[in-house]
CSV table of C-alpha atoms and ligand atoms in Angstrom, one decimal:
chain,number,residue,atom,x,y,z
A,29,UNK,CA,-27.6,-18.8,-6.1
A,30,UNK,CA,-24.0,-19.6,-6.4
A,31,UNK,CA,-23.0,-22.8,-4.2
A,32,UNK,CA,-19.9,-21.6,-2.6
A,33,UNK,CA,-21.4,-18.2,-1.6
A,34,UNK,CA,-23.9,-20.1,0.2
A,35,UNK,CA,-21.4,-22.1,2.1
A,36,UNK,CA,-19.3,-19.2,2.7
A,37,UNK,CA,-21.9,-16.8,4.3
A,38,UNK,CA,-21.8,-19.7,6.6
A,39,UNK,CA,-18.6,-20.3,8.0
A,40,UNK,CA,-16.0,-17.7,6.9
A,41,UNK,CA,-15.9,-14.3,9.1
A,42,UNK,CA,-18.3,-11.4,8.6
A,43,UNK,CA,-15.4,-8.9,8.5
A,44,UNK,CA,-16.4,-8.1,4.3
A,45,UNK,CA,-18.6,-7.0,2.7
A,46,UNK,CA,-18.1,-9.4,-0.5
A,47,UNK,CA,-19.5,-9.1,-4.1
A,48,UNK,CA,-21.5,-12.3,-5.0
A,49,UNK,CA,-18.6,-13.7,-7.2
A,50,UNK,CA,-16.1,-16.1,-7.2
A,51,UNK,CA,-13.3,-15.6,-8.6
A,52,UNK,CA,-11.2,-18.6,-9.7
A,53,UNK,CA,-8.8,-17.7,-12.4
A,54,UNK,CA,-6.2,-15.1,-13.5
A,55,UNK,CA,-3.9,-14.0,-16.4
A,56,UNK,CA,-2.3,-10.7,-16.7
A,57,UNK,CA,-5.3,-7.8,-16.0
A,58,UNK,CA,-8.0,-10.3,-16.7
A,59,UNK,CA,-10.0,-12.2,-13.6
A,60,UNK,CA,-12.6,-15.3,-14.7
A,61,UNK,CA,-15.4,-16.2,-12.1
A,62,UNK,CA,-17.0,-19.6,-11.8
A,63,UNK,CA,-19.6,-19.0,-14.2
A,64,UNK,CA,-16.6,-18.4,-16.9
A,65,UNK,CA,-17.1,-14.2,-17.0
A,66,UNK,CA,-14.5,-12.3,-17.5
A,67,UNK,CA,-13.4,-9.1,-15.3
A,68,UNK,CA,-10.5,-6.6,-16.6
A,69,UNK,CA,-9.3,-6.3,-12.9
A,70,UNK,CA,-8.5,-2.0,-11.7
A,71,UNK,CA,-7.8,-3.7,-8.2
A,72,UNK,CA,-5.6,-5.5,-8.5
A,73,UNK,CA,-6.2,-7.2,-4.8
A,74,UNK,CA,-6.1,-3.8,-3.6
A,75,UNK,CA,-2.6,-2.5,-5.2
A,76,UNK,CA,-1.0,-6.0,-4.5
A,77,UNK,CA,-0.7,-7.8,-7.8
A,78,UNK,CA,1.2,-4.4,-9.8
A,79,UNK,CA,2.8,-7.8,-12.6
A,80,UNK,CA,-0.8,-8.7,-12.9
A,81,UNK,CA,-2.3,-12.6,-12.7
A,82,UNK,CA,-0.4,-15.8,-12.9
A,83,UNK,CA,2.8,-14.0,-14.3
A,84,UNK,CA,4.9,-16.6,-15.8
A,85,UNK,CA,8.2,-16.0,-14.0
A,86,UNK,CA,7.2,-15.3,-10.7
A,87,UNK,CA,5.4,-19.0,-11.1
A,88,UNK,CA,8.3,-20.5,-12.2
A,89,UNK,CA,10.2,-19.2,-9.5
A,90,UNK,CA,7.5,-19.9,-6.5
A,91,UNK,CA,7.8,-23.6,-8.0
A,92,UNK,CA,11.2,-23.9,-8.6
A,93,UNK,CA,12.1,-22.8,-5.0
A,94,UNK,CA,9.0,-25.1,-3.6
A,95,UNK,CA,10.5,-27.9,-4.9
A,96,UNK,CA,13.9,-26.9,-3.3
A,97,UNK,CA,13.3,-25.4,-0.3
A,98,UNK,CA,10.1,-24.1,1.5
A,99,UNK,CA,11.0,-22.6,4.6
A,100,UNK,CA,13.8,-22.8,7.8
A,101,UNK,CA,14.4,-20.8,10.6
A,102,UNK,CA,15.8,-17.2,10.4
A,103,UNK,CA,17.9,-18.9,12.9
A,104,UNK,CA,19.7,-19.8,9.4
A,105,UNK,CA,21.1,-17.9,6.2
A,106,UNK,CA,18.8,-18.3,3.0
A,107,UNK,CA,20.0,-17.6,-0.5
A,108,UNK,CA,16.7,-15.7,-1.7
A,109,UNK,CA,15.9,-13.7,1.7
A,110,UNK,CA,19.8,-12.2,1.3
A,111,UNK,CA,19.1,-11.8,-2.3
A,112,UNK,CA,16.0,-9.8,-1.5
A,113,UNK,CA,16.9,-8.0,1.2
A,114,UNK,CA,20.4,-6.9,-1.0
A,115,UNK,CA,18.4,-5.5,-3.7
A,116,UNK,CA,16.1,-3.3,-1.5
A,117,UNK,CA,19.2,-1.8,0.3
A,118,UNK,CA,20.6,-1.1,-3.8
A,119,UNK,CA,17.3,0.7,-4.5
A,120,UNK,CA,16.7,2.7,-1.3
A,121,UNK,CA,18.1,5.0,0.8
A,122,UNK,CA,17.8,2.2,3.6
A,123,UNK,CA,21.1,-0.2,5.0
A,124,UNK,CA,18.9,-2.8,6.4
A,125,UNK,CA,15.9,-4.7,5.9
A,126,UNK,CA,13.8,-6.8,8.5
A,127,UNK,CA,11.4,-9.4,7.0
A,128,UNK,CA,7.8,-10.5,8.1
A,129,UNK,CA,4.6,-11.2,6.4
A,130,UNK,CA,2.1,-8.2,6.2
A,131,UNK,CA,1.8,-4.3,6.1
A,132,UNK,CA,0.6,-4.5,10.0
A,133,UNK,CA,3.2,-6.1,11.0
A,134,UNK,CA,5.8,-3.9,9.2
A,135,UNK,CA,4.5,-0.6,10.9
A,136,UNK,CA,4.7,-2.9,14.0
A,137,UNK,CA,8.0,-3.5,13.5
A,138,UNK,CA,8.7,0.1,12.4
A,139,UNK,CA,6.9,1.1,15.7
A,140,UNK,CA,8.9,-0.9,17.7
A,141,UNK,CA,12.5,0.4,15.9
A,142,UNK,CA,11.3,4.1,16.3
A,143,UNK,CA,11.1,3.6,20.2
A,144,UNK,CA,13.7,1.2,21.2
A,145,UNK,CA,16.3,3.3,19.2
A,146,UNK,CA,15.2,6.7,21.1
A,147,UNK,CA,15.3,4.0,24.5
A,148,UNK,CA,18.7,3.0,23.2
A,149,UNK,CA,20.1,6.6,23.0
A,150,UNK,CA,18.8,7.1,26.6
A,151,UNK,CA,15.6,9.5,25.4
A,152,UNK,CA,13.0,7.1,27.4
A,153,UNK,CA,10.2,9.6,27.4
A,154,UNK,CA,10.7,9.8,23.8
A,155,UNK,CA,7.9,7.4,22.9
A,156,UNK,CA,5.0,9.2,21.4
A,157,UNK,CA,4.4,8.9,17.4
A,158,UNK,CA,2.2,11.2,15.6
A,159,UNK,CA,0.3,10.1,12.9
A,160,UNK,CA,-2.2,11.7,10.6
A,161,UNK,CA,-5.4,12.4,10.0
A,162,UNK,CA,-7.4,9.8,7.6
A,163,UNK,CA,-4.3,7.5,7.6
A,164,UNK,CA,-4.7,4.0,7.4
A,165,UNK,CA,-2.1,1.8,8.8
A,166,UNK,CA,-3.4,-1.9,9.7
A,167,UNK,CA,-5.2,-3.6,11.6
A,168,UNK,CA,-3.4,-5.2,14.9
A,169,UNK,CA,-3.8,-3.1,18.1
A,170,UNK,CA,-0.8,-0.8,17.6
A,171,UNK,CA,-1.5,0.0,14.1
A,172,UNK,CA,-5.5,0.9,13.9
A,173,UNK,CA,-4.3,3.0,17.0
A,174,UNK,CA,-2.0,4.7,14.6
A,175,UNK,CA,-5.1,4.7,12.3
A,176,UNK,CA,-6.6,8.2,12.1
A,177,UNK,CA,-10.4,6.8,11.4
A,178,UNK,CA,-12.7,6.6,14.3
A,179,UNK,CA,-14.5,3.6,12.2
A,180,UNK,CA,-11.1,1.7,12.2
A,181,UNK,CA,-10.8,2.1,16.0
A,182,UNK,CA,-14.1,1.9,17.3
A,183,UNK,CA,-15.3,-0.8,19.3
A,184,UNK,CA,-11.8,-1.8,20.0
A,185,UNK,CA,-10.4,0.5,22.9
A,186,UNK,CA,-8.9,0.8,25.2
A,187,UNK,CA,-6.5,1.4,22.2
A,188,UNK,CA,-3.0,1.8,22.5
A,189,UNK,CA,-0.9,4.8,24.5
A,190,UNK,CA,1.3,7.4,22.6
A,191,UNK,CA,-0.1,8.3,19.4
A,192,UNK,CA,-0.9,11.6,18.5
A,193,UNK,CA,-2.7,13.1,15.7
A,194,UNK,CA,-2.3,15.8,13.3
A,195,UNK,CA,-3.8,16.9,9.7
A,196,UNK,CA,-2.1,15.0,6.8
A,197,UNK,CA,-0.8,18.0,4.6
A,198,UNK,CA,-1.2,20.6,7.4
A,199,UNK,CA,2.5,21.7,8.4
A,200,UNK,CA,0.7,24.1,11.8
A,201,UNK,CA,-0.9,21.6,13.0
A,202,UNK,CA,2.4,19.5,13.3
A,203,UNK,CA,4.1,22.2,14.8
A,204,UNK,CA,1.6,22.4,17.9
A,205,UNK,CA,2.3,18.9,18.4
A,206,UNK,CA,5.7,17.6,17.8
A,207,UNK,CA,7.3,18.3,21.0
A,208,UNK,CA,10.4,16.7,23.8
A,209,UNK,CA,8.5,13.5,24.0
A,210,UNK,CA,7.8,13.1,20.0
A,211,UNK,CA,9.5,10.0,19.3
A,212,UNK,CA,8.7,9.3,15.3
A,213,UNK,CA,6.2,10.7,12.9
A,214,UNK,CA,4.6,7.8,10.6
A,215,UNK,CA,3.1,9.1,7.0
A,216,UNK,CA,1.7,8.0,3.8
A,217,UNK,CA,3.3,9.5,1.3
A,218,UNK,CA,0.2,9.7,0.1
A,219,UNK,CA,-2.5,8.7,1.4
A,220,UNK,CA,-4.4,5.2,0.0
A,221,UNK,CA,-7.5,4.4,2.1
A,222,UNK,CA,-8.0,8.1,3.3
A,223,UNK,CA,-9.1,8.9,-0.2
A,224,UNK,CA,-6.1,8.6,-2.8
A,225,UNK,CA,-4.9,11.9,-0.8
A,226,UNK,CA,-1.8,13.6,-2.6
A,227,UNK,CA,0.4,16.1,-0.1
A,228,UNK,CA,1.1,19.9,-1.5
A,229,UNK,CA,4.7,19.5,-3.7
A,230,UNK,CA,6.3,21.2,-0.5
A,231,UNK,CA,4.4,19.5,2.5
A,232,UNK,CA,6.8,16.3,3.0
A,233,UNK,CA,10.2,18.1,2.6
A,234,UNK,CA,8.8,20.3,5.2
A,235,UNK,CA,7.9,17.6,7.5
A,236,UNK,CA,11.7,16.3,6.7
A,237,UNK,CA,13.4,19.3,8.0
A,238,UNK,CA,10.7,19.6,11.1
A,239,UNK,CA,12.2,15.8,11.8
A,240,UNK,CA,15.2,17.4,11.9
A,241,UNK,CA,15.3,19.8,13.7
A,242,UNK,CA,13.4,18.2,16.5
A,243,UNK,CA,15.6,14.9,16.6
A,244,UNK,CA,12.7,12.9,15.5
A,245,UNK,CA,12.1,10.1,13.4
A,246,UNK,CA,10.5,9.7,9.8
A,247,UNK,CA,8.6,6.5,9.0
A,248,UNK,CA,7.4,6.4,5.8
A,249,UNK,CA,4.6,3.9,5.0
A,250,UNK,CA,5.3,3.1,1.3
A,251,UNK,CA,3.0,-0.5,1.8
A,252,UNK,CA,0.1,0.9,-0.4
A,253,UNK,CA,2.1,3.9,-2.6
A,254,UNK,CA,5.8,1.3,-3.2
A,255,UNK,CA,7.0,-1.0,-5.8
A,256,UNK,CA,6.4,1.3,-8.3
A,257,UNK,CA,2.4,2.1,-8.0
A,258,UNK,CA,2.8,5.7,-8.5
A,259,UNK,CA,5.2,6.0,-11.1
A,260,UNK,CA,8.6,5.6,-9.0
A,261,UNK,CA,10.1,2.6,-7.5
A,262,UNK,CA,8.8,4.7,-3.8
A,263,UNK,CA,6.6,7.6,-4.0
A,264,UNK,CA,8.7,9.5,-1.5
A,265,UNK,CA,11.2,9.7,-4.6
A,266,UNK,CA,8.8,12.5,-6.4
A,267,UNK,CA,9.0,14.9,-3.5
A,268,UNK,CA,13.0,14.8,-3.1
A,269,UNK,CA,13.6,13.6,0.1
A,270,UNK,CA,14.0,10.1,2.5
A,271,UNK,CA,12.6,8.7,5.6
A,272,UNK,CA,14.8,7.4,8.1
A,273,UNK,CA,12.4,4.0,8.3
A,274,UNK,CA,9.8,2.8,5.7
A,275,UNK,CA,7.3,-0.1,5.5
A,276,UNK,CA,6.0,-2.1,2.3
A,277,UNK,CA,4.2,-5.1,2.1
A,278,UNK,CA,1.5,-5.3,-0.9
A,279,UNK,CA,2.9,-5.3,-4.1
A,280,UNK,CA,6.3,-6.5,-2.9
A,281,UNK,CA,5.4,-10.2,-4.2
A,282,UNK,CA,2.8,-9.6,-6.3
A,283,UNK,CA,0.1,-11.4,-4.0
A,284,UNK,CA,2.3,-13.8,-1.2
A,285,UNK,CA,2.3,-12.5,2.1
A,286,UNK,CA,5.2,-10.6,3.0
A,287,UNK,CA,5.9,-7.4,4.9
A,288,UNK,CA,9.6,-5.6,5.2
A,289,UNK,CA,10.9,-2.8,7.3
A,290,UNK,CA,13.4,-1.0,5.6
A,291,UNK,CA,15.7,1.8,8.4
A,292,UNK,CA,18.8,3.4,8.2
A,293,UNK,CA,22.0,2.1,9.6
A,294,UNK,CA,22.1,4.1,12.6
A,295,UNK,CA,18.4,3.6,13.3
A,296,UNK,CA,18.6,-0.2,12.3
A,297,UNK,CA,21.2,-1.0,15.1
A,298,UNK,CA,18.5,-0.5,17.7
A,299,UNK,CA,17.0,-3.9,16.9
A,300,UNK,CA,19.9,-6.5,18.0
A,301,UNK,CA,19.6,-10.0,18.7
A,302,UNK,CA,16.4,-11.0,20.6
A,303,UNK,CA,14.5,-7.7,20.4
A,304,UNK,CA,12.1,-8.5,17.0
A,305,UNK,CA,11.5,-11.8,15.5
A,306,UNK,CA,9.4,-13.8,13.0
A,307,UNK,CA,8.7,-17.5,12.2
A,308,UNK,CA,7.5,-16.5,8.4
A,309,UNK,CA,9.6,-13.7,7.8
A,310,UNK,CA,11.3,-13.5,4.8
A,311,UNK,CA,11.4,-17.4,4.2
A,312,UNK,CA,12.7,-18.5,1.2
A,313,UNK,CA,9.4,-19.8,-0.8
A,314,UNK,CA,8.2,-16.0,-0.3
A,315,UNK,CA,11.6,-14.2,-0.8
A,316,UNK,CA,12.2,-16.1,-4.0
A,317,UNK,CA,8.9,-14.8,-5.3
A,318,UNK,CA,9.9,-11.5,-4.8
A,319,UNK,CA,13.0,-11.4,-6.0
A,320,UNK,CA,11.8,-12.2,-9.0
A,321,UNK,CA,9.2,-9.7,-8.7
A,322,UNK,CA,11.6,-6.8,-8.3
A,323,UNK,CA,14.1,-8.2,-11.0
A,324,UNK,CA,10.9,-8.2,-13.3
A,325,UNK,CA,9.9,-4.5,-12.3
A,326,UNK,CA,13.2,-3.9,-13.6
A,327,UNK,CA,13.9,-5.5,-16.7
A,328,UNK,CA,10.3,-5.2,-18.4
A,329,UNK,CA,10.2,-1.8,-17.4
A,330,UNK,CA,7.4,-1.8,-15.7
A,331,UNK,CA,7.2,1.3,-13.2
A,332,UNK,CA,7.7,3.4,-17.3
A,333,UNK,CA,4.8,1.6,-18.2
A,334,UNK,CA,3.0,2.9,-15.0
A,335,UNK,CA,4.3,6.0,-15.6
A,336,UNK,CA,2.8,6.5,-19.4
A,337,UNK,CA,-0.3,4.8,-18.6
A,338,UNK,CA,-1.1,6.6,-15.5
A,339,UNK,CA,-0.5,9.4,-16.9
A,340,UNK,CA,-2.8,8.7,-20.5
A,341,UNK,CA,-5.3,7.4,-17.7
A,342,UNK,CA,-5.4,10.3,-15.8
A,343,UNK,CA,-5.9,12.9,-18.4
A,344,UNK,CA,-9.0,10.6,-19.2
A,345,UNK,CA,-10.3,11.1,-15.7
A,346,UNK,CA,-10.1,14.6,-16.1
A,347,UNK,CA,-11.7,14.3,-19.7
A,348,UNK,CA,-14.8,12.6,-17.7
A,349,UNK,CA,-15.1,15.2,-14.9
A,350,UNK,CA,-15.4,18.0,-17.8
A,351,UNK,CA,-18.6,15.6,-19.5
A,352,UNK,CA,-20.1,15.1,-15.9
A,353,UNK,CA,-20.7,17.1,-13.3
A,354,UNK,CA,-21.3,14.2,-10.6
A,355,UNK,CA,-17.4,14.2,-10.6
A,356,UNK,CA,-15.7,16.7,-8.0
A,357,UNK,CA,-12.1,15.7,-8.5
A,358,UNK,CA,-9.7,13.6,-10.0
A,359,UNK,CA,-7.0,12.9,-7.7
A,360,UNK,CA,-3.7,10.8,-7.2
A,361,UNK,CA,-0.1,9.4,-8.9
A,362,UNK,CA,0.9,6.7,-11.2
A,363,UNK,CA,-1.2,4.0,-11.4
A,364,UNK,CA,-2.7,5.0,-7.8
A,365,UNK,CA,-5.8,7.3,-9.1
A,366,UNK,CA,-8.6,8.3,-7.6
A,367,UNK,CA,-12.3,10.3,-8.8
A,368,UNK,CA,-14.8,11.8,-5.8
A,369,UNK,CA,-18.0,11.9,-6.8
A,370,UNK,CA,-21.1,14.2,-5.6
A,371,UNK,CA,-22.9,10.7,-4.7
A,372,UNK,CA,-22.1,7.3,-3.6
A,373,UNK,CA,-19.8,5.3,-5.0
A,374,UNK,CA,-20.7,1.8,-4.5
A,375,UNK,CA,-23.4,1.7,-7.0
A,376,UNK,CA,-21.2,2.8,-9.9
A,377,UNK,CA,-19.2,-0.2,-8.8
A,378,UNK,CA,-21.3,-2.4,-8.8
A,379,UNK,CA,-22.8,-1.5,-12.6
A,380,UNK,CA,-18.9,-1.4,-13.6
A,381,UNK,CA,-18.9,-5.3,-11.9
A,382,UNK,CA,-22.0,-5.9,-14.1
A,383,UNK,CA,-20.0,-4.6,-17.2
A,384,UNK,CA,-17.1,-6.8,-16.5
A,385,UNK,CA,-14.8,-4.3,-14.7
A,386,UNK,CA,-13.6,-4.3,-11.2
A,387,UNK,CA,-13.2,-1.3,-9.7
A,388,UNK,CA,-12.7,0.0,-5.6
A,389,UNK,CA,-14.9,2.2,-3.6
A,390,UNK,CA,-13.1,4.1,-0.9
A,391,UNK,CA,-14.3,6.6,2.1
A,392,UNK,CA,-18.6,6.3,0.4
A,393,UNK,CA,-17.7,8.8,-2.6
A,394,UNK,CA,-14.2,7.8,-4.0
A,395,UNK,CA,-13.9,5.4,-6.6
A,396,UNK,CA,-10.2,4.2,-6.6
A,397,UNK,CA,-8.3,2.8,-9.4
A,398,UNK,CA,-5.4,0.6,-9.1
A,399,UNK,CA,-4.6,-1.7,-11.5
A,400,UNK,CA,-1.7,-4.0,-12.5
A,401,UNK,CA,0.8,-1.8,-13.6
A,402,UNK,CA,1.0,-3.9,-16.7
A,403,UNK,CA,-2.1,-2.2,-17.5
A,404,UNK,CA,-2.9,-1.2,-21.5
A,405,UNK,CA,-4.2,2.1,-22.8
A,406,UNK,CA,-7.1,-0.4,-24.7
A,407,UNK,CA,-8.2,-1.8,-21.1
A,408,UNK,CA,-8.3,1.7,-19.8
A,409,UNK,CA,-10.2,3.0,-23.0
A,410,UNK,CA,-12.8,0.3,-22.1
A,411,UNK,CA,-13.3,1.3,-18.7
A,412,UNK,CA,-13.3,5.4,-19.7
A,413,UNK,CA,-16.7,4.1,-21.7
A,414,UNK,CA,-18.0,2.4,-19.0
A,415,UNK,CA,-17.5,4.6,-16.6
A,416,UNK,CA,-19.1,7.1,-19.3
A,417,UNK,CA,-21.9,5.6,-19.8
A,418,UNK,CA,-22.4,4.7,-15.8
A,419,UNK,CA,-22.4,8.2,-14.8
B,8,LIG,C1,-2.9,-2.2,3.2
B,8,LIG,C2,-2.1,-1.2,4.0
B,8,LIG,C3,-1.7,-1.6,5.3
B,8,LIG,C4,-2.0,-2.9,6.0
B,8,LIG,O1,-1.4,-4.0,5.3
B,8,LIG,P1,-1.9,-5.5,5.7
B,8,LIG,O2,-1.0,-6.3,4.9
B,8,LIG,O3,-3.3,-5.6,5.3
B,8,LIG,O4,-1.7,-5.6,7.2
B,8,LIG,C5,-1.0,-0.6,6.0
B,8,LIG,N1,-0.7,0.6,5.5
B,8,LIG,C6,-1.1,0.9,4.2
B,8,LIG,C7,-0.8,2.3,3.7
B,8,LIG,C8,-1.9,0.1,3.5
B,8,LIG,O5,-2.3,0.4,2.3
């Protein structure tokens, strides 16, 4: 067998489940393994790399600012972290943005803001958040308690105090929860993990005006379903309303770690001086990266490109389920799709691996598709006949 699989079944982590390749090269949607195979990539390191491999201008800008400046203390102002920051706050509804370096820790942090803000204003029994059913929302000790899947939590408790939970999509079952000690309610616009789960057209805007009326926050976890993935810059932006907080991470450098909590003026004041910090966050190596990831989004039109493709590629989905009947349901936005099938998924994966694609597997029966969002109609064409043949 390979080498390096050998030597890394013995001293990395058991926490994956890893196909036996190694993968050691990039370039746009195409991966290359050891062995010199080739992979058209519709993961994309799980929604994370949306410019696709070794994009030219983000590399010129990680090495540029490498040579320049690598990191300092945020007890200093950095050119690329204000830069950043300044174009998130242009393309949002948010005023503020606080920098660190993965999803977790951005729900942390928006965890945190919810309930110091509701402590600021005097509300201290304010402190409960309600999250969904199926949601995913990372892996630290706050945020798999926020995580609505027993196989998240399990083995892990006591987990935290003051999360609730209520049925993504189901408006009466938040009703009979959200109550005088509600303090924030924390969604996926739609959900990743859970199953490529799209809300009813009414459901969020609902859930707005609950928020409302109650006095509560809205955190919107935009980590998996933001910078574009489905279509729009934020995937809150195709049901017509905003959160008062939001968290992304993934895609927001193409593949360097970085996490960012995005809030409201109002809402943002609650963290002052001394009440959140981060070594990492937002250093300048990282923020450079990104900028020129969201400048890139921008000028190559990238999030239209998501938009047509996804769109060719989902009708394709749909042309499948009509040819086989092992496919329930063809599911999702953008470039964030999603197929159930009547059986398990992993074995469709790993013939799709065989044929030189790279697909994901998600809740046993959904195979999920998320490519770069530089993705052709000619790659997806390929991997329509694959799939076709497969099931
Ligand atoms: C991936 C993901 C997270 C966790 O992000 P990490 O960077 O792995 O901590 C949180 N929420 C959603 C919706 C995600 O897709």
């Amino acid at each position: 067998m390979n080498k390096i699989i050998n030597k890394a079944d013995k001293v990395i982590a058991k926490t994956y489940n890893r196909f036996p390749i190694v993968i050691t090269k990039g370039k746009g949607c195409t991966l290359w393994d050891n062995h010199g195979r080739s992979y058209t990539d519709f993961v994309a390191g799980i929604a994370v790399c949306n410019l696709g491999h070794a994009h030219p201008g983000v590399s010129k800008a990680l090495s540029d600012q490498a040579s320049a400046l690598v990191h300092v203390s945020n007890l200093y102002y950095t050119v690329p972290q204000v830069e950043l920051a300044s174009w998130l706050v242009e393309n949002s509804f948010a005023d503020r943005v606080f920098f660190c370096n993965s999803g977790a820790e951005a729900n942390e942090a928006a965890i945190k803001l919810a309930r110091k803000y509701h402590n600021d204003n005097g509300d201290f029994s304010r402190n409960r958040i309600i999250a969904m059913g199926k949601s995913f929302h990372g892996r630290t000790m706050a945020t798999l308690s926020a995580t609505g899947q027993d196989k998240i939590r399990h083995g892990f408790e006591p987990l935290l105090e003051g999360f609730d939970f209520v049925e993504f999509n189901d408006i009466k079952s938040l009703q009979n929860k959200i109550g005088a000690s509600t303090c924030a309610v924390l969604i996926e616009p739609i959900q990743g993990e859970g199953g490529v789960r799209c809300p009813d057209p009414e459901y969020l805007k609902t859930v707005r005006q609950i928020c409302n009326d109650t006095g509560v926050l809205l955190i919107f976890d935009e980590i998996q379903t933001g910078m574009g993935r489905t279509g729009v810059l934020f995937a809150h932006e195709h049901f017509g309303i905003e959160p008062d907080i939001m968290t992304l991470a993934k895609a927001l450098a193409n593949g360097l770690p970085i996490g960012a909590m995005l809030a409201k003026e109002d809402i943002a004041e609650a963290f002052g001086p001394g009440s959140h910090a981060s070594t990492f966050g937002g250093t300048p190596i990282i923020t450079a990266a990104s900028l020129e990831v969201v400048k890139t989004l921008v000028e190559e039109k990238i999030i239209d490109n998501c938009r047509e493709v996804g769109a060719y590629f989902k009708e394709k989905l749909f042309w499948l389920k009509n040819r086989h009947e092992s496919i329930l349901d063809v599911r999702g936005l953008g470039l964030l799709l999603g197929i159930k099938l009547k059986t398990e998924g992993a074995p469709v994966v790993t013939k799709c691996m065989e044929k030189g694609f790279l697909i994901n597997c998600i809740q046993e029966n959904i195979l999920r598709f998320i490519p770069p969002l530089i993705i052709s109609k000619d790659e997806i064409d390929s991997l329509v006949v694959c799939l076709d043949e497969i099931l």
